[in-house]
PDB file of C-alpha atoms in Angstrom:
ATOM      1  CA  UNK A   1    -123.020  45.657  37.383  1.00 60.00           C
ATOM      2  CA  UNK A   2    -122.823  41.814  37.513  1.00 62.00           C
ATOM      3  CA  UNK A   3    -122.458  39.954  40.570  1.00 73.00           C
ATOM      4  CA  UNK A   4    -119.524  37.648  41.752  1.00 70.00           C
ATOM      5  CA  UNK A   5    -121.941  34.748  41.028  1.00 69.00           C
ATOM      6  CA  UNK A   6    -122.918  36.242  37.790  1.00 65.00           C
ATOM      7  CA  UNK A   7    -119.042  36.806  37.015  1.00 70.00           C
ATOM      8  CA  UNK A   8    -118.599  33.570  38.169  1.00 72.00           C
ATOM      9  CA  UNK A   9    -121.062  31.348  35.814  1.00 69.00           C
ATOM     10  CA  UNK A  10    -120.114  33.782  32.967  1.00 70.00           C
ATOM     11  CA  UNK A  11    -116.601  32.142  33.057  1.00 73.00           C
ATOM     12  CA  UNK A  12    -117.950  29.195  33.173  1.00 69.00           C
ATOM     13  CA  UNK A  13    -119.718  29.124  29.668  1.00 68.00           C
ATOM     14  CA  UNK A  14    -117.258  30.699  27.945  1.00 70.00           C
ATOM     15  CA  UNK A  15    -114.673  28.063  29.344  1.00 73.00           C
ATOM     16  CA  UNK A  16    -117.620  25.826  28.334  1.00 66.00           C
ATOM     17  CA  UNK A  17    -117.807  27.280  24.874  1.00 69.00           C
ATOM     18  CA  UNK A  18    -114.248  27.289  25.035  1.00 73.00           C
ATOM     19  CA  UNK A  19    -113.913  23.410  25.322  1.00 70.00           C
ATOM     20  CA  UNK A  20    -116.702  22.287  23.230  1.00 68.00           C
ATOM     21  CA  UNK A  21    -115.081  24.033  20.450  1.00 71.00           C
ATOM     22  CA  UNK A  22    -111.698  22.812  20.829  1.00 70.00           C
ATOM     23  CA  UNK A  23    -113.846  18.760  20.837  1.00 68.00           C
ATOM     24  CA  UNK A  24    -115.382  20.490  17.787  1.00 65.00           C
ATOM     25  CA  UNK A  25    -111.655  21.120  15.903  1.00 66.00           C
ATOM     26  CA  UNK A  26    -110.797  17.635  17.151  1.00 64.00           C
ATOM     27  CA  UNK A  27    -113.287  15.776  15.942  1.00 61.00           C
ATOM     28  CA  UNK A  28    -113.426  17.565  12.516  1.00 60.00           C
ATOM     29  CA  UNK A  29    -109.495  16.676  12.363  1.00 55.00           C
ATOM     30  CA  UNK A  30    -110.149  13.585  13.456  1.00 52.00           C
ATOM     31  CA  UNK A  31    -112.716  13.041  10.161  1.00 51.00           C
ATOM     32  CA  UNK A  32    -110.243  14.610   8.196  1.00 49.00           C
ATOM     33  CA  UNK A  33    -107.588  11.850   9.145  1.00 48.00           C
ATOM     34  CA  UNK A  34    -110.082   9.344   8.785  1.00 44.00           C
ATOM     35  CA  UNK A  35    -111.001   9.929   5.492  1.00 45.00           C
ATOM     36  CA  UNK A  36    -107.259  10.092   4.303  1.00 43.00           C
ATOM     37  CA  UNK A  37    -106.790   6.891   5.986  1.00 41.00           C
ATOM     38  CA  UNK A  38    -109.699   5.353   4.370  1.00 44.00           C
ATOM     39  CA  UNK A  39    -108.716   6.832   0.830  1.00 44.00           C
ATOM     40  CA  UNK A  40    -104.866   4.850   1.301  1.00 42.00           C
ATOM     41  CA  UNK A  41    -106.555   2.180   2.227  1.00 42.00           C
ATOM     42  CA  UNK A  42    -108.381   1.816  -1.415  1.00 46.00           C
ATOM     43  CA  UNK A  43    -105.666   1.212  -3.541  1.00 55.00           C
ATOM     44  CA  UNK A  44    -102.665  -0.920  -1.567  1.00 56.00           C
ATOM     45  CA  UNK A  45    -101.069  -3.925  -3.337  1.00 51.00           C
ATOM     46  CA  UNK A  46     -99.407  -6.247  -0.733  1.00 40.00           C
ATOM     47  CA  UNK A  47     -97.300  -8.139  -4.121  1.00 35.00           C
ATOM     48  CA  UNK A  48     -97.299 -11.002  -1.670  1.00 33.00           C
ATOM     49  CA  UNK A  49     -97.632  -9.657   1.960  1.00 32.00           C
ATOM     50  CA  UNK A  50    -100.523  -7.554   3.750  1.00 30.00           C
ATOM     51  CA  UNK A  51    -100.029  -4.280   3.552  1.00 31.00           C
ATOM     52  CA  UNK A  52    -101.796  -1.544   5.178  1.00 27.00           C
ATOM     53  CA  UNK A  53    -101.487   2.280   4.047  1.00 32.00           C
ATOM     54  CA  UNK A  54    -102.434   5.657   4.924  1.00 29.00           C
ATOM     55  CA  UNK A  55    -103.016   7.616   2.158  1.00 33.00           C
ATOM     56  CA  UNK A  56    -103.041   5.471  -1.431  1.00 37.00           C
ATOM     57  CA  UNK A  57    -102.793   3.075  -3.594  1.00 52.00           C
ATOM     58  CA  UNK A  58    -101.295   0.187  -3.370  1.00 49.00           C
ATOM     59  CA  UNK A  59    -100.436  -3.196  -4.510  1.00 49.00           C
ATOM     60  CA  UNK A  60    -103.406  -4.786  -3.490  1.00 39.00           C
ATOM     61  CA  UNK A  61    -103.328  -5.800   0.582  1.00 40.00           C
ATOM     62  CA  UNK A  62    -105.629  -7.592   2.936  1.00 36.00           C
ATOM     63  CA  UNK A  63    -107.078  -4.154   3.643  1.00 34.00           C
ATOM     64  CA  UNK A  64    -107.288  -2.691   0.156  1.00 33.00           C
ATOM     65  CA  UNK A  65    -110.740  -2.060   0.499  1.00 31.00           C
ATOM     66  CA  UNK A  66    -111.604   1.896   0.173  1.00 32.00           C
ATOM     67  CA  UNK A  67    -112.502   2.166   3.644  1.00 31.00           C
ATOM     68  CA  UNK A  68    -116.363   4.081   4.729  1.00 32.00           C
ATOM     69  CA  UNK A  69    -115.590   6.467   1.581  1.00 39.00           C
ATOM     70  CA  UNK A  70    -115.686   3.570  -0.936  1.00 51.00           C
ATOM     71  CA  UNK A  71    -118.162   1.861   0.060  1.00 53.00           C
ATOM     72  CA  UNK A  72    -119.446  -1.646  -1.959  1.00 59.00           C
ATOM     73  CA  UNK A  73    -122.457  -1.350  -3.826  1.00 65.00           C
ATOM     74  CA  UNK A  74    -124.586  -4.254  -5.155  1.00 59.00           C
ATOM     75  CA  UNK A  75    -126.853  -4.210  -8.492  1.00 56.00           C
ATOM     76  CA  UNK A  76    -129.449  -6.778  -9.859  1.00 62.00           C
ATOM     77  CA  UNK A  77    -128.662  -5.286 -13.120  1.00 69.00           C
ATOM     78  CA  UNK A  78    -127.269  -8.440 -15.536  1.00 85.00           C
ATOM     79  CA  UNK A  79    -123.703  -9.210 -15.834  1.00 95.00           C
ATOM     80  CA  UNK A  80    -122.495  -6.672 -18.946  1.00 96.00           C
ATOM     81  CA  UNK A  81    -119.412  -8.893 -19.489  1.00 98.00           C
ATOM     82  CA  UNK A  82    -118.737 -11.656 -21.557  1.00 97.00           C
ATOM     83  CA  UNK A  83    -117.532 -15.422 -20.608  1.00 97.00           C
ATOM     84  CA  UNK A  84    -113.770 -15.197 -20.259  1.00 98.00           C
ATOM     85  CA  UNK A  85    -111.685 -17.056 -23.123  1.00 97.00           C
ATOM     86  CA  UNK A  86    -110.330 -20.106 -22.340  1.00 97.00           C
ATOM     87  CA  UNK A  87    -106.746 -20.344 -20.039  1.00 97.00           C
ATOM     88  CA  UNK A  88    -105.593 -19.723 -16.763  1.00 97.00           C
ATOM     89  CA  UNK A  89    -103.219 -16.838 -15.422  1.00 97.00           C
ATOM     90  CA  UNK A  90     -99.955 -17.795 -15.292  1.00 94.00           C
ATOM     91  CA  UNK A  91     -97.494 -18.188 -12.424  1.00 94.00           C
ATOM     92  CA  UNK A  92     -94.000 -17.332 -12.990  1.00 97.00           C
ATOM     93  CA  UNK A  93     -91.880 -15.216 -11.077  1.00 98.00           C
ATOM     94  CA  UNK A  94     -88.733 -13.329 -11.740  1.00 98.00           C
ATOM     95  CA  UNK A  95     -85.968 -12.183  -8.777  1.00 96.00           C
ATOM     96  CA  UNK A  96     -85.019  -9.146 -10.249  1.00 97.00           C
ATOM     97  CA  UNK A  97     -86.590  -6.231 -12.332  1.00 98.00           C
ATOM     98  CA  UNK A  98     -86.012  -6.675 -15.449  1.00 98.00           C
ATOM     99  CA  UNK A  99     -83.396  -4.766 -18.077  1.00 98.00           C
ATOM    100  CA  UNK A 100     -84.218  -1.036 -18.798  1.00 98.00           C
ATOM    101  CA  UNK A 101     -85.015  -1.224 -22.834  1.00 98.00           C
ATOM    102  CA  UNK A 102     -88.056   1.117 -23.354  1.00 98.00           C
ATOM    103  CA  UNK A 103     -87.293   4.516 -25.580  1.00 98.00           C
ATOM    104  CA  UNK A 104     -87.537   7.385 -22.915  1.00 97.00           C
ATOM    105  CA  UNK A 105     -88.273   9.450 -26.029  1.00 96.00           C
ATOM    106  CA  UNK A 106     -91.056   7.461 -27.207  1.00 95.00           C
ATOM    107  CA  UNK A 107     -95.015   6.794 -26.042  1.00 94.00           C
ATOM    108  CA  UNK A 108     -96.070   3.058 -25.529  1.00 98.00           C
ATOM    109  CA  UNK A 109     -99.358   1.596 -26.121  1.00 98.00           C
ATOM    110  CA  UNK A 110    -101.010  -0.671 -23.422  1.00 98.00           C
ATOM    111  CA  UNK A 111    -104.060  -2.529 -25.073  1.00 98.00           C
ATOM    112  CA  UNK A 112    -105.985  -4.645 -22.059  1.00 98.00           C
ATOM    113  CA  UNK A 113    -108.226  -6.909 -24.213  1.00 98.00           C
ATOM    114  CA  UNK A 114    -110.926  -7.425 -21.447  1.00 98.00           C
ATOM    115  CA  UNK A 115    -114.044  -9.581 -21.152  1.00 98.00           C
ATOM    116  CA  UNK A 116    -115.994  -5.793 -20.446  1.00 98.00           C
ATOM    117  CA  UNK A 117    -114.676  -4.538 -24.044  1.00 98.00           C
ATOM    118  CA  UNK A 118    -111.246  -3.030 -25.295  1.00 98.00           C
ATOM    119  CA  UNK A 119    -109.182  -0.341 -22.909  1.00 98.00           C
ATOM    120  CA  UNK A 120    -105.889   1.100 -24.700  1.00 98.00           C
ATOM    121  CA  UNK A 121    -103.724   2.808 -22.003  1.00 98.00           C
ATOM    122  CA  UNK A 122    -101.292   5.276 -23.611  1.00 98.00           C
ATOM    123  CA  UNK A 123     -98.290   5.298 -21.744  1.00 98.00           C
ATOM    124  CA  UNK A 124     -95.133   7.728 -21.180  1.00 95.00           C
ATOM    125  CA  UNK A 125     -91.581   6.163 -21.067  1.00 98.00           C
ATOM    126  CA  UNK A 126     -90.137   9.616 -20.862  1.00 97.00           C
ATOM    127  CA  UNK A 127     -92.208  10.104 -16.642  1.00 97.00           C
ATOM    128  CA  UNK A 128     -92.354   6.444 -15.750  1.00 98.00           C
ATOM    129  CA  UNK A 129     -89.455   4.604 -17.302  1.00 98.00           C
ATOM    130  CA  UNK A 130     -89.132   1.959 -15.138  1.00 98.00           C
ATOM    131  CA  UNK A 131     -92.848   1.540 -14.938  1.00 98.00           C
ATOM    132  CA  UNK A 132     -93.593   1.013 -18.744  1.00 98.00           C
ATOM    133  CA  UNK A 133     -90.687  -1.096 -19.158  1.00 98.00           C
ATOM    134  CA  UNK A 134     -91.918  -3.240 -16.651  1.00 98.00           C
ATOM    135  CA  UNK A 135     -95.296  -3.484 -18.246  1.00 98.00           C
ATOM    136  CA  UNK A 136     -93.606  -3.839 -21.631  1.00 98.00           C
ATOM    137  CA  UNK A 137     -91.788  -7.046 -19.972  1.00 98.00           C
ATOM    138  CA  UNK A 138     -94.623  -8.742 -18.347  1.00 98.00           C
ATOM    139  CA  UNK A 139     -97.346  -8.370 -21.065  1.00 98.00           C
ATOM    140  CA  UNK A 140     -94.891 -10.073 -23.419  1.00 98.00           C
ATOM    141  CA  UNK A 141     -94.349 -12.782 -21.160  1.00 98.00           C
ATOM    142  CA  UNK A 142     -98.315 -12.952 -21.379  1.00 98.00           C
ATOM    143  CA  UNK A 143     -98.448 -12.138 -17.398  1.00 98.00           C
ATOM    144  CA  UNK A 144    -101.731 -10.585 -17.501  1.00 98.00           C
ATOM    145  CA  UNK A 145    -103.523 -12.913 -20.141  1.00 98.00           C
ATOM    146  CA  UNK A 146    -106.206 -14.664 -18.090  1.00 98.00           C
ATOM    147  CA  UNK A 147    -106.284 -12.183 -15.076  1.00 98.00           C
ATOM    148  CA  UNK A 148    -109.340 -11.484 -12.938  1.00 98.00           C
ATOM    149  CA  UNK A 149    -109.472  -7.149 -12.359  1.00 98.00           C
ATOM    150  CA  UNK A 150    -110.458  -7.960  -8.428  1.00 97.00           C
ATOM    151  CA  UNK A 151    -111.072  -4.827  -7.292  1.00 97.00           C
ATOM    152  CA  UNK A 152    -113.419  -1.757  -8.011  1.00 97.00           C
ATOM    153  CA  UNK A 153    -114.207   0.815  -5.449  1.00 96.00           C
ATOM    154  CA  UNK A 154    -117.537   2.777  -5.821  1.00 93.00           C
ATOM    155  CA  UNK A 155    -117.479   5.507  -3.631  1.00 89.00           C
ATOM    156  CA  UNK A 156    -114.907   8.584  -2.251  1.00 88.00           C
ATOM    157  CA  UNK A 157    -112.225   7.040  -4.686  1.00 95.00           C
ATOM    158  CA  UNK A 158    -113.330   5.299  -7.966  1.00 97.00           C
ATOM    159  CA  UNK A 159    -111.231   2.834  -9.149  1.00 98.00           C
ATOM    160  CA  UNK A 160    -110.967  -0.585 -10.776  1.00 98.00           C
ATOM    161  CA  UNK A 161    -107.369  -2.649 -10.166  1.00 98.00           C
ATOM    162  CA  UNK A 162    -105.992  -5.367 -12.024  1.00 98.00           C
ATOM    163  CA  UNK A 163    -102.835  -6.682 -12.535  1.00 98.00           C
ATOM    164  CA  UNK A 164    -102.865  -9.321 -10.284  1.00 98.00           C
ATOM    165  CA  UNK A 165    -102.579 -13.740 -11.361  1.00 97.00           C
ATOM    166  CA  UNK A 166    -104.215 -14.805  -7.921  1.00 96.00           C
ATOM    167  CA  UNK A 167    -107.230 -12.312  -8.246  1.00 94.00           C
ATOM    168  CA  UNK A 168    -107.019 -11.408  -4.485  1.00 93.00           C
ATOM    169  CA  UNK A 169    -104.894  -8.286  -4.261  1.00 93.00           C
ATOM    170  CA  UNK A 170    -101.903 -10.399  -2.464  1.00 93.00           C
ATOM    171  CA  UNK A 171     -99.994 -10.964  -6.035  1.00 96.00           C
ATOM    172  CA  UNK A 172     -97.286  -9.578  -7.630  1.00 98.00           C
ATOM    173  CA  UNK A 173     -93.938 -10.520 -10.520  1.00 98.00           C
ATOM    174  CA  UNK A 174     -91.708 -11.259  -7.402  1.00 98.00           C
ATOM    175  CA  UNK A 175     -89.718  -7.910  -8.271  1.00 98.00           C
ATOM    176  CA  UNK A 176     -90.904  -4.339  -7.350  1.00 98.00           C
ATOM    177  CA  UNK A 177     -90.237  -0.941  -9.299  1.00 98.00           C
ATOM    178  CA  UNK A 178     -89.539   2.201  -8.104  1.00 98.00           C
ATOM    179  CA  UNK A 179     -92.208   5.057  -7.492  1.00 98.00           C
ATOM    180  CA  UNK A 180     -91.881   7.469 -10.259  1.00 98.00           C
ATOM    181  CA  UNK A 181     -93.759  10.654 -11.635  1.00 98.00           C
ATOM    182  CA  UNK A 182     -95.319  12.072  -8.469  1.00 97.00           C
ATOM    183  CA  UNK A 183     -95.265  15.084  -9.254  1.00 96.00           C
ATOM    184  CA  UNK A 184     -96.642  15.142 -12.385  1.00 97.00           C
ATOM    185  CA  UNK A 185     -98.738  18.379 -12.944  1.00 94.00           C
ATOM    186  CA  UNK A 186    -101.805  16.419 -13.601  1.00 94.00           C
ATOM    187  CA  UNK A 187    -102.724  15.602 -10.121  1.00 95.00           C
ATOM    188  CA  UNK A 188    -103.968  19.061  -8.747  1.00 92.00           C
ATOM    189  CA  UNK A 189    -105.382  19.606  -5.560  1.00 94.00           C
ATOM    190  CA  UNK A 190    -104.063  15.568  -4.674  1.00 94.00           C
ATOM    191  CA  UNK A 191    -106.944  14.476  -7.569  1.00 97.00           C
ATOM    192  CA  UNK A 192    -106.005  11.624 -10.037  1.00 98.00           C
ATOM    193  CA  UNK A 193    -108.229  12.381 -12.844  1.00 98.00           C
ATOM    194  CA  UNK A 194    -110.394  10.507 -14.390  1.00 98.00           C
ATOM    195  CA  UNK A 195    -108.296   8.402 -16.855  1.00 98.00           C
ATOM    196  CA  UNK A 196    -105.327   8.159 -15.162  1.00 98.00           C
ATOM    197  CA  UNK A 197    -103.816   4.806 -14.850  1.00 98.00           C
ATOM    198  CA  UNK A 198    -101.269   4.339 -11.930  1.00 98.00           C
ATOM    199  CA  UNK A 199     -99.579   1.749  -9.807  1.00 98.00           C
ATOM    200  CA  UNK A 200    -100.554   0.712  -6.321  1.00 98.00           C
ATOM    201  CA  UNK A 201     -97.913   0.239  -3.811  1.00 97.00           C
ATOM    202  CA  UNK A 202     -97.602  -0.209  -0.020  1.00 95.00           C
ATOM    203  CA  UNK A 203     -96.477   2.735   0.511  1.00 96.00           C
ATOM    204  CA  UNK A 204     -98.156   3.709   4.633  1.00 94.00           C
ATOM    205  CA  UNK A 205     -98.170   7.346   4.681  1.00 90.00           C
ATOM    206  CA  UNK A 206     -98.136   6.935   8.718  1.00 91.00           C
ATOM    207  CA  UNK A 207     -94.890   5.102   9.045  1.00 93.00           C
ATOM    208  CA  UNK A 208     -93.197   6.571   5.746  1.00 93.00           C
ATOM    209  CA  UNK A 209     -92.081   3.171   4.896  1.00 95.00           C
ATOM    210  CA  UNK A 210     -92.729   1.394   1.511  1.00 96.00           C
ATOM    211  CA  UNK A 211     -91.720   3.596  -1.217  1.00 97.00           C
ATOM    212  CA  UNK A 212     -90.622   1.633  -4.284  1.00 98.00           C
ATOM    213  CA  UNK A 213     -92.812  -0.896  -3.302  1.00 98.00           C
ATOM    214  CA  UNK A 214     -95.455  -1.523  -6.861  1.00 98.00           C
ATOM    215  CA  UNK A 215     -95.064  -4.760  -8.529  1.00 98.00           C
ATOM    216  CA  UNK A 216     -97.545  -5.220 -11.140  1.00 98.00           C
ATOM    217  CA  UNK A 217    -100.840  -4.536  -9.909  1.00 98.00           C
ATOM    218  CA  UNK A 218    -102.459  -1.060 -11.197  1.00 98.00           C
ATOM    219  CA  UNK A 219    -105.702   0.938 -10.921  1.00 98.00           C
ATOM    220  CA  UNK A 220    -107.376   2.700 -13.856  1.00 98.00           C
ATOM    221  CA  UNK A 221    -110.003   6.101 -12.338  1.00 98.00           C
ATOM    222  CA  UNK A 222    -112.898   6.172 -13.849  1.00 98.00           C
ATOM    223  CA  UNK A 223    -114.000   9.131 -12.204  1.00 98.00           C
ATOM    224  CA  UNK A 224    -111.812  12.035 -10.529  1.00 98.00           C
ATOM    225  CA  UNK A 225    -110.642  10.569  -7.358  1.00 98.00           C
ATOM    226  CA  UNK A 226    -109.014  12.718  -3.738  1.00 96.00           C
ATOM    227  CA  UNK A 227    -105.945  10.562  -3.351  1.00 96.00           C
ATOM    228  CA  UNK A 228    -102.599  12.096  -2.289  1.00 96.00           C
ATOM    229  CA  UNK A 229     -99.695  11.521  -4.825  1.00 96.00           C
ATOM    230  CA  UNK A 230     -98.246   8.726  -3.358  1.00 97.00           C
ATOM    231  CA  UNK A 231     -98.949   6.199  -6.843  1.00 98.00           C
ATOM    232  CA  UNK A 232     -97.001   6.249  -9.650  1.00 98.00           C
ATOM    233  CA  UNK A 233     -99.201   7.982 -12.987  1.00 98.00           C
ATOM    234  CA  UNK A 234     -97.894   6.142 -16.338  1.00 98.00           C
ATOM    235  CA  UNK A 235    -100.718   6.275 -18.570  1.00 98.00           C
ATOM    236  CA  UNK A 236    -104.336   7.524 -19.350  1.00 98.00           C
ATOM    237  CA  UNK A 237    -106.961   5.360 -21.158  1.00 98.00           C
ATOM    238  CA  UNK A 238    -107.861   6.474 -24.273  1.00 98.00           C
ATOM    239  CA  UNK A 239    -110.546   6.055 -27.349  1.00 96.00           C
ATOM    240  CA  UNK A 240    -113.476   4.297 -26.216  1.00 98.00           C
ATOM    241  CA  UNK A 241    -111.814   2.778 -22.949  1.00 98.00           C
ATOM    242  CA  UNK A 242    -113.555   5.240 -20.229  1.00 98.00           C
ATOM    243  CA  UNK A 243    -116.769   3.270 -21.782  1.00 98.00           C
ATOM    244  CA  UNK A 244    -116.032   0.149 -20.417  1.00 98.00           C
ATOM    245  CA  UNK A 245    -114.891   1.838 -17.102  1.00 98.00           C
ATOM    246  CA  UNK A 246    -118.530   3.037 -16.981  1.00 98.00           C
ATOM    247  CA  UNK A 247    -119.969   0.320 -17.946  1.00 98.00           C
ATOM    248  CA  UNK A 248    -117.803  -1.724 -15.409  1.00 98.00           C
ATOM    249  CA  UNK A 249    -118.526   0.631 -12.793  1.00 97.00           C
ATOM    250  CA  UNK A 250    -122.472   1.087 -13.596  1.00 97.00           C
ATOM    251  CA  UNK A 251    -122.768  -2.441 -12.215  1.00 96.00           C
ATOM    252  CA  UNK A 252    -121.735  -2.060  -9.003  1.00 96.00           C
ATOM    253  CA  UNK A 253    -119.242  -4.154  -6.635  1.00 95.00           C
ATOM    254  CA  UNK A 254    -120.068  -6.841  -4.117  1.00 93.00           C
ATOM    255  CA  UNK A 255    -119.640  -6.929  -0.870  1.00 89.00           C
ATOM    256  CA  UNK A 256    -115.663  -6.864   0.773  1.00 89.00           C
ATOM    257  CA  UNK A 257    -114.814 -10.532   0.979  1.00 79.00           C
ATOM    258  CA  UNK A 258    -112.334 -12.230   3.858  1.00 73.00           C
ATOM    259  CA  UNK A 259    -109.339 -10.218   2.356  1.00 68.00           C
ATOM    260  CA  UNK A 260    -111.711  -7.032   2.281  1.00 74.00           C
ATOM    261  CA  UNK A 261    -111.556  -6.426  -1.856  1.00 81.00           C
ATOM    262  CA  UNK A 262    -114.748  -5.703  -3.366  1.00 93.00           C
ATOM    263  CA  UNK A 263    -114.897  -7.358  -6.527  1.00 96.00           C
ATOM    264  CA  UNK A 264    -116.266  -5.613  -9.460  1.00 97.00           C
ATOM    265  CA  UNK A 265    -120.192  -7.632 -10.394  1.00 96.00           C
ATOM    266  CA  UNK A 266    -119.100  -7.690 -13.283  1.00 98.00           C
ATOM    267  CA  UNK A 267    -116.981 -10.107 -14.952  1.00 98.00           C
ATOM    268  CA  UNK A 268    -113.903  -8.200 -15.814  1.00 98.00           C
ATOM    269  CA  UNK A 269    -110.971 -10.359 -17.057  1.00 98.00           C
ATOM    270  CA  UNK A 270    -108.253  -9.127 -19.364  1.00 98.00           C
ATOM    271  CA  UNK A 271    -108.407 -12.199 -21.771  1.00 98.00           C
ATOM    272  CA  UNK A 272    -105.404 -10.487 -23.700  1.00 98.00           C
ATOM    273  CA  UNK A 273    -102.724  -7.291 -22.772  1.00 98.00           C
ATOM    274  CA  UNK A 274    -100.242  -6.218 -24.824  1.00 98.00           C
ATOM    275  CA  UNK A 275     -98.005  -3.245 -25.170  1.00 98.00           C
ATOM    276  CA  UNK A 276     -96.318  -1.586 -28.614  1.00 98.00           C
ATOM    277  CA  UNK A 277     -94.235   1.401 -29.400  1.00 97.00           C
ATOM    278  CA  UNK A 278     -95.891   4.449 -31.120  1.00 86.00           C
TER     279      UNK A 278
END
């Protein structure tokens, strides 16, 4: 039979035990949050202002980088890109998103002419309206020609993001869109496949503000990515496109810079976008 000083330091382990393992459960929740921070950190688009988010994609922000998950990687390998052709990006702005005129019954074709090689994006007006009518808009007012893709994360999420004149993850059409398509049945388990082509926002999971929020910068997956399904799916690259991902992505990023994107080593600049019906 066990003394009262046996008894007594029995207690005490197991409210040891007990303690350590409730530090345990914290901590792993605490990696857990972490790590879905750092993943909505990757994608955010600010469209103009810094934007910080919990959970996504975004419009590029200050803090788009892809937190310890997505971590920059540097390569000696040669650039794989061509020189860009000659012109700059442009700078207009509009106030207002522009007239709803896409067929909701028809697919649209997003060709990104790129310095890395040819990506065509097909794209469905029927789930994201209001997205490929926007895109429709923009690439005909030659928006993207001449646009640096500024961002490419290379590790937990596996992205590259374009869509943005100033090349820094702050820019954006002066309008925003509305989310759309978040539930669509592709994104299992909160994975965007590889392929998928979606918007990125500043949406913050933490505050629930910033729905609505994606102007006109995107990210294209070249390789299944854990993000939840807070960014807007419109298209999936097709024919040889998930090529020039890889090839884009085989080279590595840089380091983050002062507005923490890591820039793709490679040269990737869509000399040319444009979008057709069919």
């Amino acid at each position: 039979m066990a003394t009262k000083d046996q008894r007594r330091r029995q207690l005490a382990r197991e409210k040891f035990l007990r303690q350590q393992e409730r530090r345990d459960q914290q901590r792993r929740k605490a990696r857990l949050r972490n790590a879905a921070v750092a993943a909505g950190l990757a994608v955010v688009v600010a469209g103009g202002a810094v934007a910080y988010t919990a959970g996504g994609f975004g419009d590029a922000d200050k803090s788009d980088s892809a937190a310890p998950s997505a971590s920059p990687s540097s390569s000696d390998a040669p650039d794989p890109c061509d020189r860009p052709a000659d012109g700059s990006p442009g700078t207009e702005q509009w106030k207002k998103e522009p007239a709803l005129t896409v067929d909701k019954s028809a697919t649209y074709t997003m060709k990104l002419e790129t310095t890395c090689g040819d990506i065509s994006v097909a794209m469905d007006a029927g789930k994201a309206p209001h997205t490929v009518n926007s895109f429709n808009f923009l690439a005909g007012k030659g928006y993207f020609d001449h646009t640096k893709c500024h961002r490419l994360t290379t590790g937990g999420i596996y992205v590259l993001q374009c869509g943005d004149p100033q090349g820094t993850g702050q820019g954006g059409p002066g309008y925003t869109i509305p989310d759309e398509n978040l539930k669509d049945s592709r994104l299992k388990g909160n994975v965007y496949p590889a392929g998928t082509v979606a918007m990125a926002n500043q949406y913050n999971a933490q505050s629930g503000k910033g729905r609505d929020s994606g102007g006109s910068q995107f990210f294209l997956v070249y390789q299944d990515s854990q993000l939840p399904p807070d960014y807007t799916p419109f298209g999936t690259v097709t024919g040889d496109g998930m090529k020039v991902l890889k090839k884009i992505a085989d080279a590595g990023a840089k380091a983050p810079d002062a507005s923490s994107n890591t820039a793709p080593n490679a040269t990737v600049v869509i000399d040319k976008a444009t979008v057709r019906k069919g």
